[in-house]
Structures are given as structure tokens and as C-alpha cells.
């Protein structure tokens, strides 16, 4: 256990980001947090750096009958990103996951309506984008997010997390210009074990962090997690 809460993790990570940004390597910065858990972390970073905060909704693709087991992820309308190794172990193909992909994408669009409403998606081209989550084990959702953002031609693409498995961080260097992680354990069983308080972040907490203190009229506050 290293962090009292996601806010505490964000404050610790913000110190690292401020030290780095002072070198002048980051310009025109926007923080994009992966909801829900990444938003309290990203809010602290955006506050410390005095830059805009927004969300990038990514949804995990679960195994049929076991949705808590992720074998892929979707971001926006981009093609799904799959964990090919996991699919092979579970004897799954893309055809077998078609319904799960459709379900994940529908939930993604519903979350986007709740979190963003009528606000346009944040500008990516010409911006230094900092993607934030509360921690990464397999990194499949971060991979989908980074690939989606790369298509938008950002000035620089950085992944910043409090904790990330060592092998996962190394693998994600192929997707991001920079990977910033306070801790990179050789074996990361679960992100939650690194937090004293790892409660399920609510949609209202996300809305509050984004400056919307009430549920958006485009849809009800959601009850399911990002995964």
C-alpha cells in the first residue's frame, strides 16, 4: 500500500509532472483522465499544472459470461484493441467477441453523453496530451486510449499513472512518447492493493471534477464501472 487515496496518488504524481514540465518539454497541455478511477488522479495533476481536464472514455471488452475478465478495450469509434495472448489462452476469436464489443461500445457512448453532454471532444492536434489512470495491470484500456489519441496527431502523448506493472510499462512505450509511473513493480496483482481507499468512483465524482455539479440532462448517472 503506497497511497491513501486516488487524490493522494494524483498529488504525488503531480509533483513528478511539474518537475518534468518545468524543463519545457510539454507545451499546450491537456489532461485526459480515464473514468472513472483515473479522474480523481487526473484532477490533481490538472490543478497543479493549471491546465484543462477532460475525460477519454474507454470500455473494457469482457469474456462472454465473465465480463470482469478483460480481453480487449474500445475507445470512441476506433477498432477494438484485443489482448491476443489472453484470447488464445481462452480459445476466443474476434467473431466470438462481437456481441461483447457491441455492448462495450454502447456503454462507452452512454458514458460519453453523461460526462460530456453537448461539450465537444477536447482538441488533440497540436496539444501535449497527458493520459491518466489510477493504475495499470494489463494496460489494455490504456493501449486503446493511446492508439485512439495518436490518430489525432498530438504534439506529444504521455501516459501518467501512480503504479504500473513493469512489463506493462515497457510494452506501452510503443504507444506513448513517454510513460511516467511512480512505481513499476515486477508483479502487480491488482491496482487496489496500492491504495488504502480504493472505493468505486461515482459518476457524480467525475462530474464534480469536470466542473459539473449535477448529472447532465443527456442521461442518468450511471451505476456500472468502466472495467
mmCIF file of C-alpha atoms in Angstrom:
data_model
loop_
_atom_site.group_PDB
_atom_site.id
_atom_site.type_symbol
_atom_site.label_atom_id
_atom_site.label_comp_id
_atom_site.label_asym_id
_atom_site.label_seq_id
_atom_site.Cartn_x
_atom_site.Cartn_y
_atom_site.Cartn_z
ATOM 1 C CA UNK A 1 0.000 0.000 0.000
ATOM 2 C CA UNK A 2 1.528 3.311 -1.109
ATOM 3 C CA UNK A 3 -1.347 5.794 -1.466
ATOM 4 C CA UNK A 4 -4.047 6.921 0.949
ATOM 5 C CA UNK A 5 -6.461 7.660 -1.890
ATOM 6 C CA UNK A 6 -6.587 8.462 -5.582
ATOM 7 C CA UNK A 7 -6.344 12.165 -4.744
ATOM 8 C CA UNK A 8 -3.163 11.480 -2.759
ATOM 9 C CA UNK A 9 -1.762 9.477 -5.691
ATOM 10 C CA UNK A 10 -2.613 12.351 -8.020
ATOM 11 C CA UNK A 11 -0.825 14.831 -5.800
ATOM 12 C CA UNK A 12 2.284 12.640 -5.730
ATOM 13 C CA UNK A 13 2.159 12.192 -9.478
ATOM 14 C CA UNK A 14 1.603 15.922 -9.993
ATOM 15 C CA UNK A 15 4.927 16.656 -8.291
ATOM 16 C CA UNK A 16 6.692 14.459 -10.846
ATOM 17 C CA UNK A 17 4.795 16.037 -13.736
ATOM 18 C CA UNK A 18 5.559 19.577 -12.547
ATOM 19 C CA UNK A 19 9.252 18.785 -12.303
ATOM 20 C CA UNK A 20 9.199 17.435 -15.829
ATOM 21 C CA UNK A 21 7.062 20.170 -17.365
ATOM 22 C CA UNK A 22 9.374 22.832 -15.920
ATOM 23 C CA UNK A 23 12.005 21.622 -18.400
ATOM 24 C CA UNK A 24 9.862 22.969 -21.229
ATOM 25 C CA UNK A 25 9.243 19.591 -22.883
ATOM 26 C CA UNK A 26 5.471 19.922 -22.512
ATOM 27 C CA UNK A 27 3.522 22.701 -24.207
ATOM 28 C CA UNK A 28 -0.202 23.369 -24.608
ATOM 29 C CA UNK A 29 -1.061 20.588 -22.151
ATOM 30 C CA UNK A 30 -4.444 18.909 -21.706
ATOM 31 C CA UNK A 31 -5.025 16.175 -19.135
ATOM 32 C CA UNK A 32 -7.347 13.387 -20.269
ATOM 33 C CA UNK A 33 -8.361 11.025 -17.474
ATOM 34 C CA UNK A 34 -9.809 7.550 -17.960
ATOM 35 C CA UNK A 35 -13.067 7.346 -15.999
ATOM 36 C CA UNK A 36 -13.893 6.591 -13.524
ATOM 37 C CA UNK A 37 -10.846 5.853 -11.368
ATOM 38 C CA UNK A 38 -8.424 7.997 -13.313
ATOM 39 C CA UNK A 39 -10.443 11.178 -12.891
ATOM 40 C CA UNK A 40 -9.577 11.957 -9.215
ATOM 41 C CA UNK A 41 -5.925 11.348 -10.094
ATOM 42 C CA UNK A 42 -6.070 13.483 -13.223
ATOM 43 C CA UNK A 43 -7.906 16.281 -11.422
ATOM 44 C CA UNK A 44 -4.965 16.757 -9.052
ATOM 45 C CA UNK A 45 -2.489 16.831 -11.919
ATOM 46 C CA UNK A 46 -4.550 19.307 -13.949
ATOM 47 C CA UNK A 47 -4.993 21.518 -10.871
ATOM 48 C CA UNK A 48 -1.288 21.531 -10.084
ATOM 49 C CA UNK A 49 -0.255 22.180 -13.686
ATOM 50 C CA UNK A 50 -3.115 24.674 -14.195
ATOM 51 C CA UNK A 51 -4.228 23.014 -17.421
ATOM 52 C CA UNK A 52 -7.591 21.760 -18.729
ATOM 53 C CA UNK A 53 -9.046 18.447 -17.535
ATOM 54 C CA UNK A 54 -11.337 16.236 -19.582
ATOM 55 C CA UNK A 55 -12.150 12.556 -19.907
ATOM 56 C CA UNK A 56 -11.439 9.924 -22.509
ATOM 57 C CA UNK A 57 -13.947 7.125 -22.076
ATOM 58 C CA UNK A 58 -12.579 3.640 -22.732
ATOM 59 C CA UNK A 59 -14.515 0.451 -22.129
ATOM 60 C CA UNK A 60 -13.167 -2.988 -21.411
ATOM 61 C CA UNK A 61 -14.299 -5.901 -23.607
ATOM 62 C CA UNK A 62 -15.164 -8.795 -21.338
ATOM 63 C CA UNK A 63 -15.255 -12.526 -21.851
ATOM 64 C CA UNK A 64 -18.740 -13.876 -22.654
ATOM 65 C CA UNK A 65 -20.268 -14.986 -19.375
ATOM 66 C CA UNK A 66 -17.377 -13.457 -17.371
ATOM 67 C CA UNK A 67 -17.447 -9.717 -18.106
ATOM 68 C CA UNK A 68 -14.990 -8.977 -15.273
ATOM 69 C CA UNK A 69 -12.260 -10.741 -17.297
ATOM 70 C CA UNK A 70 -10.975 -8.283 -19.898
ATOM 71 C CA UNK A 71 -9.605 -9.402 -23.260
ATOM 72 C CA UNK A 72 -9.765 -6.067 -25.048
ATOM 73 C CA UNK A 73 -10.962 -2.468 -24.996
ATOM 74 C CA UNK A 74 -12.632 0.124 -27.202
ATOM 75 C CA UNK A 75 -12.168 3.882 -27.388
ATOM 76 C CA UNK A 76 -14.596 6.015 -29.366
ATOM 77 C CA UNK A 77 -15.477 4.537 -32.737
ATOM 78 C CA UNK A 78 -11.977 3.184 -33.290
ATOM 79 C CA UNK A 79 -11.386 -0.524 -33.939
ATOM 80 C CA UNK A 80 -11.218 -2.608 -30.761
ATOM 81 C CA UNK A 81 -7.842 -3.450 -29.272
ATOM 82 C CA UNK A 82 -7.502 -7.075 -28.212
ATOM 83 C CA UNK A 83 -5.260 -8.962 -25.815
ATOM 84 C CA UNK A 84 -4.235 -11.640 -28.312
ATOM 85 C CA UNK A 85 -2.386 -13.696 -25.729
ATOM 86 C CA UNK A 86 -5.394 -13.775 -23.427
ATOM 87 C CA UNK A 87 -7.708 -14.638 -26.307
ATOM 88 C CA UNK A 88 -5.501 -17.566 -27.297
ATOM 89 C CA UNK A 89 -5.446 -18.913 -23.743
ATOM 90 C CA UNK A 90 -9.239 -18.679 -23.549
ATOM 91 C CA UNK A 91 -9.764 -20.027 -27.083
ATOM 92 C CA UNK A 92 -11.572 -16.894 -28.198
ATOM 93 C CA UNK A 93 -11.775 -15.227 -31.591
ATOM 94 C CA UNK A 94 -12.968 -11.804 -32.681
ATOM 95 C CA UNK A 95 -16.113 -13.409 -34.072
ATOM 96 C CA UNK A 96 -16.940 -14.867 -30.659
ATOM 97 C CA UNK A 97 -16.500 -11.423 -29.075
ATOM 98 C CA UNK A 98 -18.711 -9.469 -31.480
ATOM 99 C CA UNK A 99 -21.601 -9.100 -29.025
ATOM 100 C CA UNK A 100 -19.229 -8.059 -26.228
ATOM 101 C CA UNK A 101 -17.668 -5.402 -28.464
ATOM 102 C CA UNK A 102 -21.107 -4.002 -29.334
ATOM 103 C CA UNK A 103 -22.085 -3.967 -25.653
ATOM 104 C CA UNK A 104 -18.891 -2.175 -24.648
ATOM 105 C CA UNK A 105 -19.244 0.433 -27.376
ATOM 106 C CA UNK A 106 -22.863 1.164 -26.494
ATOM 107 C CA UNK A 107 -21.928 1.699 -22.858
ATOM 108 C CA UNK A 108 -18.997 3.875 -23.918
ATOM 109 C CA UNK A 109 -21.272 6.219 -25.872
ATOM 110 C CA UNK A 110 -23.720 6.353 -22.977
ATOM 111 C CA UNK A 111 -20.959 7.360 -20.581
ATOM 112 C CA UNK A 112 -19.733 9.999 -23.011
ATOM 113 C CA UNK A 113 -23.210 11.558 -23.094
ATOM 114 C CA UNK A 114 -23.324 11.668 -19.295
ATOM 115 C CA UNK A 115 -19.820 13.043 -18.758
ATOM 116 C CA UNK A 116 -19.589 15.408 -21.717
ATOM 117 C CA UNK A 117 -23.148 16.190 -22.726
ATOM 118 C CA UNK A 118 -23.050 18.751 -25.542
ATOM 119 C CA UNK A 119 -19.445 19.739 -24.966
ATOM 120 C CA UNK A 120 -17.197 18.917 -27.930
ATOM 121 C CA UNK A 121 -14.401 16.415 -27.552
ATOM 122 C CA UNK A 122 -11.124 18.059 -26.488
ATOM 123 C CA UNK A 123 -8.659 19.205 -29.139
ATOM 124 C CA UNK A 124 -5.804 16.765 -29.614
ATOM 125 C CA UNK A 125 -3.860 18.033 -32.634
ATOM 126 C CA UNK A 126 -1.073 20.370 -31.586
ATOM 127 C CA UNK A 127 -1.562 19.628 -27.883
ATOM 128 C CA UNK A 128 0.566 17.768 -25.378
ATOM 129 C CA UNK A 129 -1.883 15.161 -24.111
ATOM 130 C CA UNK A 130 -1.366 13.568 -20.707
ATOM 131 C CA UNK A 131 -3.428 10.382 -20.309
ATOM 132 C CA UNK A 132 -4.072 9.499 -16.661
ATOM 133 C CA UNK A 133 -5.418 6.429 -14.889
ATOM 134 C CA UNK A 134 -5.243 5.281 -11.262
ATOM 135 C CA UNK A 135 -3.022 2.322 -12.143
ATOM 136 C CA UNK A 136 -2.434 -0.302 -14.806
ATOM 137 C CA UNK A 137 -2.142 -4.054 -14.593
ATOM 138 C CA UNK A 138 -2.558 -5.402 -18.137
ATOM 139 C CA UNK A 139 -2.773 -1.934 -19.694
ATOM 140 C CA UNK A 140 -5.294 -2.897 -22.366
ATOM 141 C CA UNK A 141 -7.560 0.114 -21.743
ATOM 142 C CA UNK A 142 -4.581 2.487 -21.793
ATOM 143 C CA UNK A 143 -3.388 0.939 -25.052
ATOM 144 C CA UNK A 144 -6.769 1.547 -26.671
ATOM 145 C CA UNK A 145 -6.792 5.130 -25.383
ATOM 146 C CA UNK A 146 -3.294 5.894 -26.626
ATOM 147 C CA UNK A 147 -3.932 4.446 -30.073
ATOM 148 C CA UNK A 148 -7.114 6.462 -30.411
ATOM 149 C CA UNK A 149 -5.369 9.668 -29.404
ATOM 150 C CA UNK A 150 -2.378 9.044 -31.660
ATOM 151 C CA UNK A 151 -4.700 9.224 -34.650
ATOM 152 C CA UNK A 152 -5.485 12.799 -33.613
ATOM 153 C CA UNK A 153 -1.832 13.837 -34.115
ATOM 154 C CA UNK A 154 -0.978 15.216 -30.663
ATOM 155 C CA UNK A 155 2.136 17.286 -30.201
ATOM 156 C CA UNK A 156 3.245 14.833 -27.514
ATOM 157 C CA UNK A 157 1.486 11.855 -25.952
ATOM 158 C CA UNK A 158 2.269 10.984 -22.345
ATOM 159 C CA UNK A 159 0.860 8.251 -20.127
ATOM 160 C CA UNK A 160 0.988 9.109 -16.413
ATOM 161 C CA UNK A 161 -0.070 6.676 -13.679
ATOM 162 C CA UNK A 162 0.758 6.190 -9.998
ATOM 163 C CA UNK A 163 1.529 2.487 -10.428
ATOM 164 C CA UNK A 164 2.022 0.239 -13.431
ATOM 165 C CA UNK A 165 3.315 -3.292 -13.836
ATOM 166 C CA UNK A 166 6.934 -3.288 -15.018
ATOM 167 C CA UNK A 167 6.298 -5.300 -18.187
ATOM 168 C CA UNK A 168 3.153 -3.322 -18.963
ATOM 169 C CA UNK A 169 5.012 -0.011 -18.719
ATOM 170 C CA UNK A 170 7.704 -1.306 -21.057
ATOM 171 C CA UNK A 171 5.131 -2.534 -23.579
ATOM 172 C CA UNK A 172 3.246 0.784 -23.577
ATOM 173 C CA UNK A 173 6.369 2.664 -24.602
ATOM 174 C CA UNK A 174 5.430 1.572 -28.136
ATOM 175 C CA UNK A 175 2.197 3.564 -27.841
ATOM 176 C CA UNK A 176 3.236 6.722 -25.945
ATOM 177 C CA UNK A 177 6.092 9.151 -26.283
ATOM 178 C CA UNK A 178 6.568 8.978 -22.526
ATOM 179 C CA UNK A 179 5.399 6.664 -19.750
ATOM 180 C CA UNK A 180 5.513 8.206 -16.278
ATOM 181 C CA UNK A 181 4.839 5.834 -13.375
ATOM 182 C CA UNK A 182 5.781 6.436 -9.747
ATOM 183 C CA UNK A 183 6.047 2.693 -9.102
ATOM 184 C CA UNK A 184 6.712 -0.164 -11.522
ATOM 185 C CA UNK A 185 6.537 -3.398 -9.534
ATOM 186 C CA UNK A 186 7.717 -6.592 -11.199
ATOM 187 C CA UNK A 187 4.454 -8.275 -10.217
ATOM 188 C CA UNK A 188 1.251 -6.260 -9.929
ATOM 189 C CA UNK A 189 -1.611 -8.462 -8.802
ATOM 190 C CA UNK A 190 -4.154 -5.646 -8.532
ATOM 191 C CA UNK A 191 -4.124 -1.870 -8.579
ATOM 192 C CA UNK A 192 -6.360 -1.709 -5.497
ATOM 193 C CA UNK A 193 -3.703 -3.199 -3.234
ATOM 194 C CA UNK A 194 -1.690 0.003 -3.691
ATOM 195 C CA UNK A 195 -4.440 2.141 -2.132
ATOM 196 C CA UNK A 196 -5.802 2.443 1.378
ATOM 197 C CA UNK A 197 -9.053 3.858 -0.014
ATOM 198 C CA UNK A 198 -9.961 2.328 -3.368
ATOM 199 C CA UNK A 199 -13.704 2.884 -3.399
ATOM 200 C CA UNK A 200 -15.684 2.744 -6.634
ATOM 201 C CA UNK A 201 -15.669 6.267 -8.006
ATOM 202 C CA UNK A 202 -19.170 7.523 -8.753
ATOM 203 C CA UNK A 203 -20.360 9.386 -11.813
ATOM 204 C CA UNK A 204 -21.121 12.346 -9.581
ATOM 205 C CA UNK A 205 -17.482 12.483 -8.502
ATOM 206 C CA UNK A 206 -16.480 12.518 -12.159
ATOM 207 C CA UNK A 207 -18.956 15.285 -12.934
ATOM 208 C CA UNK A 208 -17.796 17.316 -9.947
ATOM 209 C CA UNK A 209 -14.177 17.017 -11.050
ATOM 210 C CA UNK A 210 -15.132 18.187 -14.525
ATOM 211 C CA UNK A 211 -16.912 21.199 -13.109
ATOM 212 C CA UNK A 212 -20.463 19.847 -13.445
ATOM 213 C CA UNK A 213 -22.011 19.538 -10.022
ATOM 214 C CA UNK A 214 -25.163 17.785 -11.174
ATOM 215 C CA UNK A 215 -25.998 14.899 -13.511
ATOM 216 C CA UNK A 216 -26.180 16.038 -17.127
ATOM 217 C CA UNK A 217 -29.669 16.087 -18.638
ATOM 218 C CA UNK A 218 -28.456 13.918 -21.543
ATOM 219 C CA UNK A 219 -28.682 10.853 -19.360
ATOM 220 C CA UNK A 220 -28.904 9.438 -15.849
ATOM 221 C CA UNK A 221 -25.967 8.938 -13.574
ATOM 222 C CA UNK A 222 -24.545 5.514 -14.343
ATOM 223 C CA UNK A 223 -24.084 2.698 -11.909
ATOM 224 C CA UNK A 224 -21.694 0.407 -13.770
ATOM 225 C CA UNK A 225 -17.899 0.733 -13.762
ATOM 226 C CA UNK A 226 -15.510 1.309 -16.638
ATOM 227 C CA UNK A 227 -13.782 -2.006 -16.153
#
